[in-house]
Coordinates of C-alpha atoms and ligand atoms in Angstrom, one line a residue:
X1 CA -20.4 -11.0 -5.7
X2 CA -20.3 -10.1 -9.7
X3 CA -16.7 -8.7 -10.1
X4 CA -16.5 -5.4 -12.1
X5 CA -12.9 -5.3 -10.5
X6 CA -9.9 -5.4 -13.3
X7 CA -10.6 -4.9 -17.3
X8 CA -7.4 -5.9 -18.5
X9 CA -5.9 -3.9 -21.5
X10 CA -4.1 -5.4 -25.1
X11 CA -0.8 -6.5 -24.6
X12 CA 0.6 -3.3 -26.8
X13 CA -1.3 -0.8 -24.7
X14 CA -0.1 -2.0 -21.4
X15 CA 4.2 -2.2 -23.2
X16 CA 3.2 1.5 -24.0
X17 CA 1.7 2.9 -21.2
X18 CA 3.1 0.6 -18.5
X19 CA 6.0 2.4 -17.2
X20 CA 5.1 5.7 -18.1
X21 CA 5.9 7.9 -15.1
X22 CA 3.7 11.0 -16.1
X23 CA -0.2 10.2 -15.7
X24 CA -1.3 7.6 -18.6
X25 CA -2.9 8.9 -21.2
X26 CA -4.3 6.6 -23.9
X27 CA -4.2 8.2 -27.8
X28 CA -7.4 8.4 -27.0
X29 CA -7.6 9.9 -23.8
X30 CA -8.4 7.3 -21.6
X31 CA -6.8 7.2 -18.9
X32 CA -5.4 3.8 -16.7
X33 CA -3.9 3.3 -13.5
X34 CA 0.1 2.6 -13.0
X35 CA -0.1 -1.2 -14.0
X36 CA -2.5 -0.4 -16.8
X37 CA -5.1 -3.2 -15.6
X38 CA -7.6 -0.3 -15.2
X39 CA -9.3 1.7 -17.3
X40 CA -10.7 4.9 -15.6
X41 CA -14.8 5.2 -16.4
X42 CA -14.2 8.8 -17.3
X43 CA -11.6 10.9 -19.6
X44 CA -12.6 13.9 -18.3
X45 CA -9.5 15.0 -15.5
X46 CA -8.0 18.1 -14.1
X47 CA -4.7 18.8 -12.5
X48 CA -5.0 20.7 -9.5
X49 CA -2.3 23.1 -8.3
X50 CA -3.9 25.0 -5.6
X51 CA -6.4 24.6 -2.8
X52 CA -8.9 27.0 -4.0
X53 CA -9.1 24.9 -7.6
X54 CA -10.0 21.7 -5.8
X55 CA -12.6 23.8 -4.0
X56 CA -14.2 25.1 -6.6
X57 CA -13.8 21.8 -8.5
X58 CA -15.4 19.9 -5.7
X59 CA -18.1 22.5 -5.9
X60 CA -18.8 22.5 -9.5
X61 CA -19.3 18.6 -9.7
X62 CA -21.6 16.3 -8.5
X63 CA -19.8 13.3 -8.5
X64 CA -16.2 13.4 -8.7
X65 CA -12.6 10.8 -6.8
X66 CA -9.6 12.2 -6.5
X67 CA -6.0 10.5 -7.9
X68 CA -2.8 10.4 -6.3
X69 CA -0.3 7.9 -8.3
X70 CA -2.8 5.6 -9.4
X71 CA -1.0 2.5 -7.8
X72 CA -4.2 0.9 -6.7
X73 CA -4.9 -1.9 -8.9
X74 CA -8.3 -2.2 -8.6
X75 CA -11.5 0.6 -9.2
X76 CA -11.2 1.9 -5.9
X77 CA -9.8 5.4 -7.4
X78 CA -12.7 5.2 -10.7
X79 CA -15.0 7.4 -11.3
X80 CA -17.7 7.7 -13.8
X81 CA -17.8 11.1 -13.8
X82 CA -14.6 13.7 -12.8
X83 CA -11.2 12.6 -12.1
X84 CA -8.6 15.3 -9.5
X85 CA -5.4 14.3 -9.9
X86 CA -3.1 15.9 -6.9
X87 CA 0.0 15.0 -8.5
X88 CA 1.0 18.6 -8.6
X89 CA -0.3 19.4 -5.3
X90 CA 3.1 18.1 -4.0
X91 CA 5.1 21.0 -2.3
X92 CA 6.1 20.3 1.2
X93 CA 4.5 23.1 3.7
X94 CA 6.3 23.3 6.7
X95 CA 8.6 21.5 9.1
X96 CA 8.1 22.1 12.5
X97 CA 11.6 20.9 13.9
X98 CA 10.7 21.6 17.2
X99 CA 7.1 19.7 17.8
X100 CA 8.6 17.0 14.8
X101 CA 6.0 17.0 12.6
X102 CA 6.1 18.0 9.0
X103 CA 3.1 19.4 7.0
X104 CA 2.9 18.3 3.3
X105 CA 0.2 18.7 0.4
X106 CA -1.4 15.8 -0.4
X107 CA -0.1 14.6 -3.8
X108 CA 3.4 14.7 -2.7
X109 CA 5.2 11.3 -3.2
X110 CA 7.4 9.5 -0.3
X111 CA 10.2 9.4 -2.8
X112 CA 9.7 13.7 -3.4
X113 CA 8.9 13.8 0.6
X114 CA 12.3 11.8 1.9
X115 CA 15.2 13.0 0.8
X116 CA 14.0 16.3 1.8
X117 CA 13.4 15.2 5.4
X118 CA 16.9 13.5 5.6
X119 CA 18.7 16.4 4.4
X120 CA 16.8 18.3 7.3
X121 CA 17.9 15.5 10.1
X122 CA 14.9 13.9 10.1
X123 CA 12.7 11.0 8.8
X124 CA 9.4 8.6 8.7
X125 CA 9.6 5.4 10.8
X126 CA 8.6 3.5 8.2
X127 CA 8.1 3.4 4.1
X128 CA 6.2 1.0 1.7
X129 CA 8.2 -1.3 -0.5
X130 CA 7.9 1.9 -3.4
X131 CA 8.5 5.4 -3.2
X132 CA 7.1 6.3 -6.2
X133 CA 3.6 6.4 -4.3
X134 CA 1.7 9.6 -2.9
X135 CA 1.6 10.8 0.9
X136 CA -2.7 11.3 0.7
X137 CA -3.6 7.9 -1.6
X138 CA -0.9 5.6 0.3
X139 CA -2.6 6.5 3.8
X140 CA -6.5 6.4 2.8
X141 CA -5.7 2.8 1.9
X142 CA -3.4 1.6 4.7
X143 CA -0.6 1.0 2.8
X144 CA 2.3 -0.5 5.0
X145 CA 6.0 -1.3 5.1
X146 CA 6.8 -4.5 7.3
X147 CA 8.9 -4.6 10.8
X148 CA 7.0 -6.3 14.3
X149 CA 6.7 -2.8 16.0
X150 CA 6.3 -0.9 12.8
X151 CA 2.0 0.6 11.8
X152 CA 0.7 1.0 8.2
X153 CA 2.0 4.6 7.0
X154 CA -1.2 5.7 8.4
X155 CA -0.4 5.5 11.8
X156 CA 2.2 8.7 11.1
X157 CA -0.9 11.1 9.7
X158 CA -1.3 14.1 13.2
X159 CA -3.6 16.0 10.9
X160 CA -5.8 16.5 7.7
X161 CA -6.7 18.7 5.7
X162 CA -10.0 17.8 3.6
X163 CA -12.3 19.5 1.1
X164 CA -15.4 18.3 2.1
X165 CA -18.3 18.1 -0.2
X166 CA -19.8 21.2 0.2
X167 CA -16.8 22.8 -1.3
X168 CA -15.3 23.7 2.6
X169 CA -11.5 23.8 3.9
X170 CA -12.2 21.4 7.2
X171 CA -8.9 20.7 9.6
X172 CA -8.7 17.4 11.7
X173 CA -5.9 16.6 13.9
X174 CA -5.4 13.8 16.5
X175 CA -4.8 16.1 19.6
X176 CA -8.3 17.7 18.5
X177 CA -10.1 14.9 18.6
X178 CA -8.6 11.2 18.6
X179 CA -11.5 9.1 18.4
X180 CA -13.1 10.9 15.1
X181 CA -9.5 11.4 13.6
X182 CA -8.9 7.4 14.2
X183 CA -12.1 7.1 11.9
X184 CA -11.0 9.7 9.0
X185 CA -7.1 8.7 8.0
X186 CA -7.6 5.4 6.3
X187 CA -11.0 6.4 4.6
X188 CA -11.2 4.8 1.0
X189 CA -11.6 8.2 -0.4
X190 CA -14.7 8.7 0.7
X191 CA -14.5 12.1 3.4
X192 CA -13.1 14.2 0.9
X193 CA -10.3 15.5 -1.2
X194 CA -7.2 15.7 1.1
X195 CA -5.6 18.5 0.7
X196 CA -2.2 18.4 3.3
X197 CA -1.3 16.0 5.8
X198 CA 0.4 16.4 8.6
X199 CA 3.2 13.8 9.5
X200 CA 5.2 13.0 13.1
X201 CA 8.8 12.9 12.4
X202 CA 11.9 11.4 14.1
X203 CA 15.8 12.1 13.4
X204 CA 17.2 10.6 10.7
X205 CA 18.5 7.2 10.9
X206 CA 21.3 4.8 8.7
X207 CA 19.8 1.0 7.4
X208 CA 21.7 -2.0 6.8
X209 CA 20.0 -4.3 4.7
X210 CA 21.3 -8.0 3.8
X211 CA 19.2 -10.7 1.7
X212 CA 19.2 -14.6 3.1
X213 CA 18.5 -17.5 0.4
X214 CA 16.6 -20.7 0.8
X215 CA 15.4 -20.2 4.0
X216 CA 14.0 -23.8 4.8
X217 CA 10.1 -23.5 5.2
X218 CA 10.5 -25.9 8.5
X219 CA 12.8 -23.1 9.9
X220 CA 10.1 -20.2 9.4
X221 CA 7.6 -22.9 11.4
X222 CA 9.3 -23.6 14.5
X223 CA 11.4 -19.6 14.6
X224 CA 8.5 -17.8 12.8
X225 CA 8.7 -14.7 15.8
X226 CA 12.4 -14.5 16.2
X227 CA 13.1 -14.9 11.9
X228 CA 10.8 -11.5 11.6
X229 CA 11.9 -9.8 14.5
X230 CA 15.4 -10.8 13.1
X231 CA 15.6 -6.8 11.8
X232 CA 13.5 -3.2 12.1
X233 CA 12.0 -4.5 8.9
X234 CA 12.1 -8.1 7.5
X235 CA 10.5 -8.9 4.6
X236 CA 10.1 -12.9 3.2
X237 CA 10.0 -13.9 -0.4
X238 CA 8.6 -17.0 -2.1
X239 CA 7.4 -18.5 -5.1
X240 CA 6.0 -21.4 -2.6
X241 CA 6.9 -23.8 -5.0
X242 CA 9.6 -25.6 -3.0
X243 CA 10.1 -26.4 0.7
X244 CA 12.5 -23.1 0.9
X245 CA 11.3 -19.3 1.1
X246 CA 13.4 -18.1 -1.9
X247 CA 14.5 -15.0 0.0
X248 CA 14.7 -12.9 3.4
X249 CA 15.3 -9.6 3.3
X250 CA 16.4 -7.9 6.6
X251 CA 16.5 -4.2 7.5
X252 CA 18.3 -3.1 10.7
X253 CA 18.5 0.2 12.3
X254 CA 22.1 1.1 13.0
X255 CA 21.3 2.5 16.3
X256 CA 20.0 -0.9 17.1
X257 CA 22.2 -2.4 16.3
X258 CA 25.6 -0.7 15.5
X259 CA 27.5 -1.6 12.0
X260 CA 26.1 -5.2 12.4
X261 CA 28.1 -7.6 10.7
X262 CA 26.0 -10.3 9.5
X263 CA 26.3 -13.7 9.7
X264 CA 27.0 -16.1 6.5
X265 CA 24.2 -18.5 7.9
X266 CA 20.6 -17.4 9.1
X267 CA 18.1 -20.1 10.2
X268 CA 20.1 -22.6 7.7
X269 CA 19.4 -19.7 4.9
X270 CA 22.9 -18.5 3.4
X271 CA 23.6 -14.9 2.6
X272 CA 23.4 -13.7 -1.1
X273 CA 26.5 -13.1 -2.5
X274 CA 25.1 -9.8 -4.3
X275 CA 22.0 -7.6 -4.6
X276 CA 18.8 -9.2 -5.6
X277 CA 15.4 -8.5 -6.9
X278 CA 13.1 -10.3 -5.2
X279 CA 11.3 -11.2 -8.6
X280 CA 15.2 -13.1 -9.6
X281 CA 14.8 -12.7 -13.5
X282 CA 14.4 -8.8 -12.7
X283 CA 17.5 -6.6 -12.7
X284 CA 18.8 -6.2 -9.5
X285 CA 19.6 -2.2 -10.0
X286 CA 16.1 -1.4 -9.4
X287 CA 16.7 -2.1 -6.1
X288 CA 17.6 -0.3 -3.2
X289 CA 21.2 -1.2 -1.9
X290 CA 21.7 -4.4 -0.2
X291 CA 24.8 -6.7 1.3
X292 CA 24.9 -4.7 4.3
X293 CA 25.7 -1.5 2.9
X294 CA 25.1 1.3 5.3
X295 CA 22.7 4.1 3.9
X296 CA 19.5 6.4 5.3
X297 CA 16.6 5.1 5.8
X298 CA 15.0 6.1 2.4
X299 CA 17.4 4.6 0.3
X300 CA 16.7 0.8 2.2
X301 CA 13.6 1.1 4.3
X302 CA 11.6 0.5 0.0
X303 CA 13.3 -2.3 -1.9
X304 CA 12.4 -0.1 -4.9
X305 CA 14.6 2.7 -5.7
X306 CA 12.4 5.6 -7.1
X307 CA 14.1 6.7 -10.5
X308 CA 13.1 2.9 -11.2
X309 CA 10.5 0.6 -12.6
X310 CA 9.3 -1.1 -8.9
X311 CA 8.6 -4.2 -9.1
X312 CA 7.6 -6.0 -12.1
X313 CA 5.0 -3.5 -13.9
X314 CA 3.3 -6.1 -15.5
X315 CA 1.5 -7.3 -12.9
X316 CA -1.2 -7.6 -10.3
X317 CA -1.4 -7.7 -7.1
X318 CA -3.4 -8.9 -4.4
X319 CA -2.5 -9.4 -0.1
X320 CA -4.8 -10.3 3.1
X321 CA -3.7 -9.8 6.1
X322 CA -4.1 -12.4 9.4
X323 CA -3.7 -11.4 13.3
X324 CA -0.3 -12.2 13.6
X325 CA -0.9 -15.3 15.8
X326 CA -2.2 -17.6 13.2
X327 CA 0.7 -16.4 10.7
X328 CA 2.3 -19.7 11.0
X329 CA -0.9 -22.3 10.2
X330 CA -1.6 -19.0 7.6
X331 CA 1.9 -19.3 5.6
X332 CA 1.3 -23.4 5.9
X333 CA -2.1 -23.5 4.6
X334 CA -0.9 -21.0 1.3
X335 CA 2.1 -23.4 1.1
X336 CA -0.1 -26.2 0.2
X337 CA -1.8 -24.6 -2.5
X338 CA 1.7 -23.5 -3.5
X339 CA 1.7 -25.7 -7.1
X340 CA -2.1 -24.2 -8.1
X341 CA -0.2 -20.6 -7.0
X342 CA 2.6 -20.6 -9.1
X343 CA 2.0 -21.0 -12.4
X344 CA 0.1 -17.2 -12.3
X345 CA 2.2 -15.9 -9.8
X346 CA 5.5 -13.6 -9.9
X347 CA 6.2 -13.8 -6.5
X348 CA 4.5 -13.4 -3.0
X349 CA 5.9 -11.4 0.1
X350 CA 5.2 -12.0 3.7
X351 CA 5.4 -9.1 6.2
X352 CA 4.4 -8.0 9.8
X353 CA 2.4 -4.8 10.5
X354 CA 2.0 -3.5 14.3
X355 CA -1.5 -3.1 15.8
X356 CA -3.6 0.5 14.9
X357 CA -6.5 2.4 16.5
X358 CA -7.4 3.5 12.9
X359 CA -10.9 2.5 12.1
X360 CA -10.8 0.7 8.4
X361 CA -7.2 -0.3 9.1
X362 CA -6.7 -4.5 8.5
X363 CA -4.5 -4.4 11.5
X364 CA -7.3 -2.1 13.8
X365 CA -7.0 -3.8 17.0
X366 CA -4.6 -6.5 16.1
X367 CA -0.9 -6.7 15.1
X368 CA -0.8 -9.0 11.4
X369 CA 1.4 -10.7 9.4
X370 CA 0.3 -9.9 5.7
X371 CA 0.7 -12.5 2.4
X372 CA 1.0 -10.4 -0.2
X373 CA 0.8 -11.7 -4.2
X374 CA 2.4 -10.4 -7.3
X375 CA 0.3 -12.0 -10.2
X376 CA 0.9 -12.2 -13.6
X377 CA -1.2 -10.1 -15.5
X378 CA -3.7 -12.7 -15.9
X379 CA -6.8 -11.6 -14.3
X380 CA -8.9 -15.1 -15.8
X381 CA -6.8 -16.9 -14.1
X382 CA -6.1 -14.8 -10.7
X383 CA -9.8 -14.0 -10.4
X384 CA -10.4 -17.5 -10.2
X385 CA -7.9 -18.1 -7.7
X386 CA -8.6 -15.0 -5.2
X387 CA -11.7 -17.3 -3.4
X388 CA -9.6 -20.0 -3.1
X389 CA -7.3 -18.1 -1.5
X390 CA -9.9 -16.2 0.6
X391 CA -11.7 -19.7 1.5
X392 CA -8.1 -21.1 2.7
X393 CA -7.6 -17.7 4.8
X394 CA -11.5 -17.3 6.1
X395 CA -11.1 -19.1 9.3
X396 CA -8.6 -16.4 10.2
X397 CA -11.0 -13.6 9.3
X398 CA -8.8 -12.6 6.7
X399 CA -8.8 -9.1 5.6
X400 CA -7.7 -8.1 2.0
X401 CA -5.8 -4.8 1.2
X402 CA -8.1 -2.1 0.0
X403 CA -6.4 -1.1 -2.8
X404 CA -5.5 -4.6 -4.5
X405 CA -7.3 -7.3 -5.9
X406 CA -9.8 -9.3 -3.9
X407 CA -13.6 -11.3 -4.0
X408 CA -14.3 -11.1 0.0
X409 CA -18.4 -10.3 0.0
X410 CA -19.0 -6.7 1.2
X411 CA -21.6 -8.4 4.0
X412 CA -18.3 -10.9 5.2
X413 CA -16.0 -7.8 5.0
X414 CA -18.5 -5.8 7.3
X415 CA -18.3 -8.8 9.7
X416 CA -14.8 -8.5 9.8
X417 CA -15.2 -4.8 10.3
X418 CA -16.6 -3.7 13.6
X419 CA -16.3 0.0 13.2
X420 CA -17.8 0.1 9.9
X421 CA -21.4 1.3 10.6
X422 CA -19.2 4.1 13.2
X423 CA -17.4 5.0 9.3
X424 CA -20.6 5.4 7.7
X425 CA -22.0 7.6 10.3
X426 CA -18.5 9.6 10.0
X427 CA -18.8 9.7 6.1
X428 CA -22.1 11.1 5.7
X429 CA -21.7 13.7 8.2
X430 CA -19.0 15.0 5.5
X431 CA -21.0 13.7 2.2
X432 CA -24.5 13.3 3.2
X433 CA -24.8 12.8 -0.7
X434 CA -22.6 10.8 -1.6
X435 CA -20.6 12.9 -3.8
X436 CA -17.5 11.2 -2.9
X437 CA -18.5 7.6 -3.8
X438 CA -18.0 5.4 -6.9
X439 CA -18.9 2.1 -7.6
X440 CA -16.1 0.3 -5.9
X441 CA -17.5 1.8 -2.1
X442 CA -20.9 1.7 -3.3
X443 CA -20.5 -2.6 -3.8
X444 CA -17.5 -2.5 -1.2
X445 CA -18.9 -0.5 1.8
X446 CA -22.8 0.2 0.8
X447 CA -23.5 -3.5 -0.3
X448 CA -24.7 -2.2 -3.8
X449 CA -26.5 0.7 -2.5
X450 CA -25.9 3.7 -4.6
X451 CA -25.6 6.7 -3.0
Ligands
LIG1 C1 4.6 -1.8 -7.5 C2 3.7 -1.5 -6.3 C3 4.2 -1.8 -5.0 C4 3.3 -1.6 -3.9 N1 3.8 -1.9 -2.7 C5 3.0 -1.7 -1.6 C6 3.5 -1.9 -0.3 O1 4.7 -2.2 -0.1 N2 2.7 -1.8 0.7 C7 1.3 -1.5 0.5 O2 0.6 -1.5 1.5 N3 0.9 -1.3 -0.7 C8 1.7 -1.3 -1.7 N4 1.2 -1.0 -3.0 C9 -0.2 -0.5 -3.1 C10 -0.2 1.0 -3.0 O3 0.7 1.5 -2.2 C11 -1.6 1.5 -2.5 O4 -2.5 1.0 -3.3 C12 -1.7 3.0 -2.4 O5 -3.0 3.3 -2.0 C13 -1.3 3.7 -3.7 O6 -1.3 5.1 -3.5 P1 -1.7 6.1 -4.7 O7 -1.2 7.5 -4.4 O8 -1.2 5.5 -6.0 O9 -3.3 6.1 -4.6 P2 -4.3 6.1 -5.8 O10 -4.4 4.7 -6.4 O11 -4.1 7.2 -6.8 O12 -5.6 6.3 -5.0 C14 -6.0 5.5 -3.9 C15 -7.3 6.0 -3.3 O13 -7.1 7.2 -2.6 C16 -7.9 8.2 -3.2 N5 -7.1 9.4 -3.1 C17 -5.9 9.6 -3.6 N6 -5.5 10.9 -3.3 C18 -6.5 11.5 -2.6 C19 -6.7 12.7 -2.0 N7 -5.8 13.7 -2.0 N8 -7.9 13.0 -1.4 C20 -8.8 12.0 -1.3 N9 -8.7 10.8 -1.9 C21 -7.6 10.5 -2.5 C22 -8.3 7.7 -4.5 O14 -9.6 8.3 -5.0 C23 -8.4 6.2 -4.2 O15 -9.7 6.0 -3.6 C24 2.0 -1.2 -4.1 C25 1.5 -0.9 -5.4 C26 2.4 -1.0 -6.5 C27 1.9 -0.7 -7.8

């Protein structure tokens, strides 16, 4: 497959537009995603505030994708044509204490979302490992925290709102209709502009979160399903460059578990001694609270805090994820490609995501463990490295994460896919034109076909 994915930008545009928390705006215009590695095809970009704009917006244009934070790292969010951002579109609606379910517009972020649920008594089961991402673009991806019995974000989503090409206000909801509403949540962007989405919600809860060193690599293969069930959400971190995952990182609900005090010693892993990044060079006080620490749920559930640079922000990023009972020969098999890894890599995460019914979910039908990758920004060399990767992964019908880096073959991916052709039939119900593709579902999903 010819690659259009990445074009990477001079070292001084990405230092000066990296971090910038506003929408990135070239001297000339142009405008990039968060980590800079895209360039969007158009300059031409409005800034919705109401409904009735992105109607008539979606009316006036042929072709046209909307933005939410523009964390995607590859052209999944590009257009060559009209760029909506919804980054204003961010109020919260309402909160319906009684059914729990809170009703938001779509460009809110988790980090503008939580603290307003938790000061109400309530909150989300689960967050990704930012806040600083939108409600709408997180969920039409999959986006995903980790814990055993914890779904992708999407799996929260009750009910849509979505400007559909003809310009229309069309509501969805679960209770209306499961089966098509299982189809339309994770949907690449290509149903419509989302407008609101409606959320379940569940009272507010206090995480602990402690970080393990050196967890020997022999442990992880003979405890792999009591080490991740260890907490509500365990993440593991490694460069894979020794026999040792450099870090585990384990959430636990306090009404699990009580105020937990944690041992010195986990699986022959010893407990840091203070907070960490998971990237160790990296300050630790972008980081959400660690050694135990009680706090709510926001404030540990992302290791990133949100007035903060997450992660690295020079970077890419890449993960695949694999039904959760080949994790173990999974893990093993990236471990021994661990010293061609390394040299491009900042540092990889391993998580678990429960099974879904949602249609272009990776974990549809199957609970995963994911391997996620935090390149350097160094697409040569990562672009070359992606099929090995894939190759190494294949025979577990790896999946990749739609809005990373990857080189899977549309026709492979639509293997891997059974309710793809059922998404099609879905998507041009909505935009029998195609008004709502771009080039990365035209190669991705339509196997080159333009729309
Ligand atoms: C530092 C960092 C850490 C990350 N950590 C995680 C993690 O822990 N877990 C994980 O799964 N992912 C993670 N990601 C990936 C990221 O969460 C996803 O790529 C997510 O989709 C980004 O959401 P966004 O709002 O930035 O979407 P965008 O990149 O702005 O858009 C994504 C897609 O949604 C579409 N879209 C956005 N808003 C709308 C709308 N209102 N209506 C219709 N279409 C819309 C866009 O057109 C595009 O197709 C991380 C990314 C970064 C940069």
């Amino acid at each position: 497959m010819e690659n259009k994915l990445p074009v990477p930008l001079s070292a001084n545009q990405i230092t000066d537009h990296i971090n910038s928390p506003v929408l990135a705006e070239m001297p000339d215009n142009t405008i990039t995603n968060w980590s800079g590695n895209i360039i969007f095809n158009t300059k031409e970009i409005s800034f919705t505030q109401t409904v009735a704009e992105v109607q008539e917006l979606v009316q006036k244009h042929k072709q046209l994708k909307a933005l939410g934070s523009r964390h995607c790292f590859n052209r999944i969010a590009d257009s060559h044509h009209y760029l909506l951002s919804l980054k204003e579109l961010n109020k919260v609606v309402t909160l319906n204490k009684e059914a729990r379910t809170v009703t938001v517009e779509a460009g809110i972020k988790y980090g503008e979302l939580a603290p307003y649920l938790h000061d109400n008594g309530f909150a989300l089961p689960n967050l990704a490992s930012l806040p600083h991402i939108s409600v709408a673009g997180s969920i039409i991806t999959a986006t995903h925290g980790s814990g055993v019995n914890n779904g992708n974000l999407a799996t929260s989503v009750v009910a849509l709102e979505i400007i559909t090409a003809d310009g229309n206000i069309q509501n969805f909801s679960k209770a209306q209709d499961e089966d098509t509403f299982n189809g339309l949540v994770v949907n690449l962007g290509a149903i419509g502009i989302i407008t609101k989405v409606t959320l379940t919600v569940e009272p507010t809860f206090k995480v602990q979160q402690n970080v393990y060193e050196k967890l020997p690599l022999k442990q992880l293969k003979d405890n792999f399903k009591a080490i991740i069930a260890a907490g509500y959400s365990v993440s593991l971190f490694t460069d894979w460059l020794t026999d040792n995952i450099n870090q585990v990182w384990i959430k636990s609900r306090m009404e699990d578990v009580g105020l937990y005090n944690f041992e010195p010693e986990f699986y022959g892993a010893t407990a840091a001694t203070q907070n960490r990044h998971p990237i160790m060079e990296m300050p630790a006080e972008n980081c959400t609270e660690q050694m135990g620490v009680p706090g709510p749920w926001h404030e540990r559930l992302p290791h990133f805090k949100m007035g903060f640079t997450p992660s690295s922000g020079v970077e890419l990023q890449s993960e695949y994820f694999i039904p959760r009972q080949h994790a173990v020969e999974a893990i093993l098999s990236i471990a021994r490609l661990g010293k061609q890894i390394n040299p491009h890599l900042l540092i990889s995460e391993i998580r678990t995501i429960a099974a879904d019914n949602l249609w272009l979910s990776p974990c549809y039908k199957q609970s995963c463990v994911a391997l996620h990758f935090t390149w350097k920004q160094d697409w040569p060399a990562v672009s070359k490295l992606l099929p090995i990767i894939e190759q190494e992964l294949a025979p577990f019908n790896v999946r990749p994460h739609w809005g990373k880096l990857f080189s899977i073959a549309p026709d492979v991916l639509a293997s891997r896919y059974e309710k793809l052709p059922a998404f099609k039939n879905l998507v041009s119900q909505f935009d029998p034109n195609g008004k709502f593709r771009n080039e990365f579902l035209n190669t991705t999903i339509y196997g080159g076909l333009k729309a």
